[in-house]
Coordinates of C-alpha atoms and ligand atoms in Angstrom, one line a residue:
X101 CA -4.8 -11.4 19.6
X102 CA -1.7 -9.7 18.2
X103 CA -0.5 -8.9 14.7
X104 CA -0.1 -11.2 11.7
X105 CA 3.1 -11.0 9.7
X106 CA 2.1 -12.7 6.4
X107 CA 5.0 -14.1 4.4
X108 CA 5.7 -17.0 2.1
X109 CA 9.0 -18.2 0.6
X110 CA 7.6 -18.1 -2.9
X111 CA 7.6 -14.2 -2.6
X112 CA 11.4 -14.4 -2.8
X113 CA 11.6 -16.6 -5.8
X114 CA 10.1 -14.1 -8.3
X115 CA 13.0 -12.3 -9.9
X116 CA 12.6 -9.9 -12.9
X117 CA 16.2 -9.4 -14.0
X118 CA 19.7 -9.1 -12.6
X119 CA 20.1 -5.9 -10.7
X120 CA 16.4 -5.0 -10.7
X121 CA 15.5 -2.7 -7.8
X122 CA 12.4 -4.7 -7.0
X123 CA 14.3 -7.7 -5.7
X124 CA 13.9 -10.6 -3.2
X125 CA 16.3 -9.0 -0.7
X126 CA 13.7 -6.3 0.1
X127 CA 11.9 -9.0 2.0
X128 CA 14.7 -11.2 3.2
X129 CA 16.7 -8.3 4.6
X130 CA 13.6 -7.0 6.3
X131 CA 12.7 -10.4 7.8
X132 CA 16.4 -10.9 9.0
X133 CA 16.4 -7.5 10.6
X134 CA 13.1 -7.8 12.5
X135 CA 14.1 -11.4 13.6
X136 CA 17.4 -10.1 14.9
X137 CA 15.6 -7.3 16.7
X138 CA 13.8 -9.9 18.8
X139 CA 10.4 -8.6 17.7
X140 CA 9.3 -11.9 16.4
X141 CA 10.3 -13.9 19.5
X142 CA 7.6 -12.4 21.7
X143 CA 4.0 -13.4 21.7
X144 CA 2.6 -10.4 19.9
X145 CA 3.5 -11.0 16.3
X146 CA 2.6 -14.2 14.5
X147 CA 4.3 -15.3 11.3
X148 CA 1.5 -16.6 9.0
X149 CA 1.8 -18.5 5.8
X150 CA -0.9 -17.8 3.2
X151 CA -2.6 -20.0 0.5
X152 CA -2.9 -18.9 -3.1
X153 CA -6.1 -16.9 -4.0
X154 CA -8.6 -18.7 -6.1
X155 CA -9.2 -17.4 -9.5
X156 CA -12.8 -16.3 -8.8
X157 CA -11.4 -14.0 -6.1
X158 CA -9.2 -12.2 -8.6
X159 CA -11.3 -12.1 -11.7
X160 CA -13.5 -9.3 -10.5
X161 CA -10.3 -7.1 -10.6
X162 CA -8.4 -8.7 -13.5
X163 CA -9.3 -10.1 -16.9
X164 CA -9.0 -13.9 -16.9
X165 CA -7.2 -13.9 -20.3
X166 CA -4.6 -11.6 -18.8
X167 CA -4.2 -13.8 -15.8
X168 CA -3.7 -16.8 -18.1
X169 CA -1.0 -14.8 -20.0
X170 CA 1.0 -14.3 -16.7
X171 CA 0.5 -18.0 -16.0
X172 CA 1.7 -19.1 -19.4
X173 CA 4.7 -16.8 -19.5
X174 CA 5.6 -18.0 -16.1
X175 CA 5.2 -21.7 -17.2
X176 CA 7.4 -20.9 -20.2
X177 CA 10.1 -19.8 -17.8
X178 CA 10.0 -16.0 -18.3
X179 CA 8.9 -13.1 -20.5
X180 CA 8.4 -9.3 -20.5
X181 CA 5.2 -7.3 -20.0
X182 CA 7.0 -3.9 -20.1
X183 CA 10.8 -3.1 -20.2
X184 CA 11.0 -3.2 -16.4
X185 CA 8.2 -5.6 -15.6
X186 CA 9.0 -9.2 -16.3
X187 CA 8.2 -12.7 -15.1
X188 CA 10.2 -15.8 -14.2
X189 CA 8.8 -19.2 -13.6
X190 CA 7.7 -18.3 -10.1
X191 CA 5.9 -15.0 -10.8
X192 CA 2.4 -16.3 -11.3
X193 CA 2.5 -18.4 -8.1
X194 CA 4.0 -15.6 -6.1
X195 CA 1.4 -13.1 -7.4
X196 CA -1.6 -15.3 -6.6
X197 CA 0.0 -16.1 -3.2
X198 CA 0.3 -12.4 -2.4
X199 CA -3.4 -11.9 -3.3
X200 CA -4.3 -14.9 -1.2
X201 CA -2.3 -13.5 1.7
X202 CA -4.4 -10.3 1.6
X203 CA -7.6 -12.3 1.7
X204 CA -6.4 -14.4 4.6
X205 CA -5.3 -11.3 6.4
X206 CA -8.6 -9.5 6.2
X207 CA -10.6 -12.7 6.9
X208 CA -8.6 -13.3 10.1
X209 CA -9.1 -9.7 11.2
X210 CA -12.9 -9.8 10.5
X211 CA -13.1 -13.1 12.4
X212 CA -11.1 -11.6 15.3
X213 CA -8.4 -14.2 15.0
X214 CA -5.9 -11.3 14.9
X215 CA -6.1 -7.6 15.5
X216 CA -4.2 -6.4 12.4
X217 CA -1.8 -7.6 9.8
X218 CA 1.3 -6.7 7.7
X219 CA 1.8 -8.4 4.3
X220 CA 5.5 -8.7 3.6
X221 CA 4.8 -9.7 0.0
X222 CA 6.0 -9.3 -3.5
X223 CA 5.4 -8.8 -6.3
X224 CA 3.7 -5.5 -5.3
X225 CA 0.3 -4.8 -6.9
X226 CA -1.0 -1.2 -6.8
X227 CA 0.1 -0.3 -10.5
X228 CA -1.5 -3.5 -12.0
X229 CA -4.5 -2.6 -14.2
X230 CA -7.4 -4.8 -15.1
X231 CA -5.6 -6.3 -18.1
X232 CA -2.1 -5.0 -17.8
X233 CA 1.1 -5.6 -15.8
X234 CA 2.9 -2.4 -15.0
X235 CA 5.5 -0.8 -12.7
X236 CA 6.7 -4.2 -11.2
X237 CA 3.1 -5.2 -10.5
X238 CA 0.9 -8.1 -11.8
X239 CA -2.1 -8.7 -9.6
X240 CA -3.5 -5.9 -7.4
X241 CA -3.6 -7.7 -4.0
X242 CA -4.9 -4.7 -2.1
X243 CA -7.7 -4.2 -4.6
X244 CA -8.6 -8.0 -4.4
X245 CA -8.8 -7.7 -0.6
X246 CA -10.9 -4.6 -0.7
X247 CA -13.3 -6.2 -3.2
X248 CA -13.4 -9.4 -0.9
X249 CA -14.4 -7.2 2.1
X250 CA -17.3 -5.8 0.2
X251 CA -18.4 -9.0 -1.7
X252 CA -17.9 -11.6 1.1
X253 CA -18.1 -9.6 4.3
X254 CA -20.6 -7.0 3.0
X255 CA -18.6 -3.9 4.1
X256 CA -19.9 -0.7 2.5
X257 CA -16.9 1.6 3.4
X258 CA -13.3 0.5 2.9
X259 CA -10.6 3.1 3.1
X260 CA -7.4 2.4 1.0
X261 CA -4.6 4.7 2.0
X262 CA -1.7 4.4 -0.4
X263 CA 1.5 6.2 0.8
X264 CA 3.8 4.6 -1.7
X265 CA 5.8 7.4 -3.5
X266 CA 4.2 6.4 -6.9
X267 CA 0.4 6.9 -7.6
X268 CA -1.5 3.6 -7.2
X269 CA -3.2 3.9 -10.7
X270 CA -4.4 0.3 -10.6
X271 CA -6.2 0.8 -7.3
X272 CA -7.7 4.1 -8.3
X273 CA -9.0 2.7 -11.6
X274 CA -10.5 -0.5 -9.9
X275 CA -12.8 1.6 -7.7
X276 CA -13.1 4.9 -9.6
X277 CA -16.9 4.7 -9.9
X278 CA -17.9 3.3 -6.5
X279 CA -18.1 4.7 -3.0
X280 CA -17.7 1.3 -1.4
X281 CA -13.9 2.0 -1.5
X282 CA -12.4 5.4 -0.7
X283 CA -9.0 5.6 -2.4
X284 CA -6.6 8.1 -1.0
X285 CA -3.2 8.3 -2.6
X286 CA -0.3 10.3 -1.1
X287 CA 2.4 10.3 -3.8
X288 CA 5.0 12.4 -5.6
X289 CA 3.3 14.7 -8.2
X290 CA 2.7 12.7 -11.4
X291 CA 4.3 15.4 -13.5
X292 CA 7.7 14.3 -12.0
X293 CA 7.3 10.5 -11.5
X294 CA 6.0 7.3 -12.9
X295 CA 3.2 6.5 -13.7
X296 CA 2.3 10.1 -14.5
X297 CA -1.2 10.0 -13.1
X298 CA -2.9 10.8 -9.8
X299 CA -3.8 14.4 -10.0
X300 CA -6.1 16.3 -7.5
X301 CA -8.8 16.7 -10.1
X302 CA -9.2 13.0 -10.4
X303 CA -11.9 12.6 -7.8
X304 CA -14.0 9.7 -9.1
X305 CA -17.1 9.4 -11.2
X306 CA -20.8 8.6 -10.8
X307 CA -21.4 7.1 -7.4
X308 CA -17.7 7.3 -6.8
X309 CA -17.5 11.1 -7.2
X310 CA -15.6 12.4 -4.2
X311 CA -14.3 8.9 -3.2
X312 CA -11.0 9.2 -5.0
X313 CA -8.5 11.6 -3.5
X314 CA -5.0 12.3 -4.8
X315 CA -2.6 14.1 -2.6
X316 CA 0.0 14.6 -5.2
X317 CA 2.9 16.0 -3.2
X318 CA 5.4 18.6 -4.5
X319 CA 8.8 16.9 -5.0
X320 CA 10.9 17.1 -1.8
X321 CA 7.8 16.8 0.5
X322 CA 8.7 15.2 3.8
X323 CA 7.6 14.7 7.4
X324 CA 6.1 18.2 7.7
X325 CA 3.9 18.1 4.6
X326 CA 2.8 14.5 5.3
X327 CA 1.8 15.4 8.9
X328 CA -0.2 18.4 7.5
X329 CA -1.9 16.1 5.0
X330 CA -3.1 13.9 7.7
X331 CA -4.3 16.8 9.8
X332 CA -5.9 18.9 7.0
X333 CA -7.2 16.2 4.7
X334 CA -7.1 12.6 5.9
X335 CA -8.4 12.9 9.4
X336 CA -11.4 15.0 8.3
X337 CA -12.0 12.5 5.4
X338 CA -12.2 9.6 8.0
X339 CA -14.6 11.6 10.2
X340 CA -16.8 12.1 7.0
X341 CA -16.4 8.5 5.5
X342 CA -16.4 6.5 8.8
X343 CA -14.4 3.6 7.3
X344 CA -15.3 0.0 8.4
X345 CA -11.8 -1.3 7.5
X346 CA -8.5 0.5 6.6
X347 CA -6.2 -1.1 4.1
X348 CA -2.8 0.5 3.5
X349 CA -0.5 0.4 0.5
X350 CA 2.9 1.0 2.2
X351 CA 5.8 2.1 0.1
X352 CA 9.1 3.1 1.6
X353 CA 10.2 4.8 -1.6
X354 CA 9.1 8.2 -0.2
X355 CA 12.2 8.1 2.0
X356 CA 14.8 10.7 1.1
X357 CA 17.4 8.1 0.6
X358 CA 15.3 6.0 -1.9
X359 CA 17.1 5.7 -5.2
X360 CA 14.0 6.0 -7.4
X361 CA 12.1 9.1 -6.2
X362 CA 12.4 12.7 -5.0
X363 CA 10.4 12.8 -1.8
X364 CA 11.8 13.6 1.7
X365 CA 10.3 11.4 4.3
X366 CA 12.3 10.0 7.2
X367 CA 11.8 6.8 9.2
X368 CA 10.2 9.0 11.9
X369 CA 7.8 10.3 9.2
X370 CA 6.7 6.8 8.3
X371 CA 6.3 6.0 12.0
X372 CA 4.1 9.1 12.4
X373 CA 1.9 8.1 9.5
X374 CA 1.5 4.5 10.8
X375 CA 0.6 5.9 14.2
X376 CA -2.1 8.2 12.6
X377 CA -3.5 5.2 10.6
X378 CA -3.5 2.9 13.6
X379 CA -5.3 5.5 15.7
X380 CA -7.8 6.1 12.9
X381 CA -8.5 2.4 12.7
X382 CA -9.0 2.2 16.5
X383 CA -11.3 5.3 16.4
X384 CA -13.4 4.3 13.4
X385 CA -13.3 0.6 12.9
X386 CA -12.4 -1.4 16.0
X387 CA -8.7 -1.4 15.0
X388 CA -9.2 -3.2 11.7
X389 CA -6.2 -2.4 9.6
X390 CA -4.1 -4.5 7.1
X391 CA -0.9 -3.1 5.6
X392 CA 0.4 -4.3 2.2
X393 CA 4.0 -3.8 1.1
X394 CA 4.3 -2.1 -2.3
X395 CA 7.6 -0.3 -3.1
X396 CA 10.7 0.9 -1.4
X397 CA 14.1 0.2 -2.9
X398 CA 16.7 1.1 -0.2
X399 CA 17.0 -2.1 1.7
X400 CA 17.9 -0.4 5.0
X401 CA 14.9 1.9 4.8
X402 CA 12.5 -1.0 4.0
X403 CA 13.9 -3.0 7.0
X404 CA 13.7 -0.1 9.4
X405 CA 10.2 0.8 8.1
X406 CA 9.1 -2.8 8.5
X407 CA 10.3 -2.9 12.0
X408 CA 8.6 0.4 13.0
X409 CA 5.4 -0.7 11.4
X410 CA 5.3 -4.1 13.2
X411 CA 6.1 -2.2 16.5
X412 CA 3.2 0.1 15.9
X413 CA 0.7 -2.6 15.0
X414 CA 1.7 -4.9 17.8
X415 CA 1.7 -2.0 20.4
X416 CA 5.4 -2.4 21.1
X417 CA 7.8 0.6 21.8
X418 CA 8.8 2.4 18.6
X419 CA 12.5 2.3 17.8
X420 CA 13.7 5.8 16.9
X421 CA 16.2 6.1 14.1
X422 CA 18.4 9.1 13.6
X423 CA 17.9 9.9 9.9
X424 CA 16.8 13.5 9.4
X425 CA 15.7 15.6 6.5
X426 CA 14.1 19.1 6.2
X427 CA 11.8 20.1 3.4
X428 CA 12.0 23.6 1.9
X429 CA 9.5 26.3 2.7
X430 CA 8.6 26.5 -0.9
X431 CA 7.6 22.8 -0.8
X432 CA 5.5 23.2 2.3
X433 CA 3.7 26.3 0.8
X434 CA 3.0 24.4 -2.4
X435 CA 1.6 21.5 -0.5
X436 CA -0.6 23.7 1.7
X437 CA -2.0 25.2 -1.5
X438 CA -2.7 21.6 -2.8
X439 CA -4.6 20.7 0.4
X440 CA -6.8 23.8 0.0
X441 CA -7.4 22.8 -3.6
X442 CA -8.3 19.3 -2.6
X443 CA -10.8 20.4 0.1
X444 CA -12.4 22.7 -2.5
X445 CA -12.7 19.8 -5.0
X446 CA -14.4 17.6 -2.3
X447 CA -16.6 20.4 -1.0
X448 CA -20.2 19.1 -0.5
X449 CA -19.0 15.5 -0.2
X450 CA -16.6 15.5 2.7
X451 CA -15.8 19.1 3.6
Ligands
LIG145 ZN1 6.5 3.0 -5.5

């Protein structure tokens, strides 16, 4: 059945300002790179063009007046939501196309038309709140897809694993009081990075208590701490939760060479996480996994990460890159203490 690579030209037409790090080249450079690698010429990966989401698929996650505001600002040719989050005339169309891409991807996986999917999309979505654009995000595509899996396909347990360097505040808040979605964020400690949220004591409320997990990494955290996080926290969480579908918010901004953050992952670290996630999907949910691009601002890293991810999803040999980075012992020790604290916070629910 293979792997869907979901992409549409409209994703490259949304531009926030000259020199903005969240730029169309993040997609075009990645697509050029994987095309030149020959990965797309085989029979395993299929380039799929989505359709826009319909408004009723988005309104459970976003206020209709807010959506109309994005639409009217786009129609007017541009406008700001925050100092670094702005629209041009294509933004609304690109954002609803990205949301539609997520819905198409999960539908095709459920219907067994494809095994898994990667959405090479922008604008990203995980910071977008119910009625607020934030952090380069307008519509929370992964949240729309998770809601669709519950509402239309009646899934009761969807895991969202967000390894973007920034906390996925919008996704956390969308599902904070439900156990239909288990949100797990792996991100740089909010005391040191935008949006300043995503702490270990934020574990959900009501029915959702224990179904929101923030692995807020000490700055400098790299492959070693991320591997330990999977072994100590994420694999046991999956054994406890038994997800029926895994959605991933992928951000390549945790790479040590990213200009916006202070984490220490390498391309091999990303490949390791993708391998863990793919195996968890095989083990728990018949391989059902869809990955959404969020951040990542070093074009080379995004391109290589995209290549490795597509290789993983399509069962192709993984290209090894030579970038290396070593985290400090202090960092590892701090993160180990964090994992112990998280397990204590979730005791009785998952541990
Ligand atoms: Zn990010």
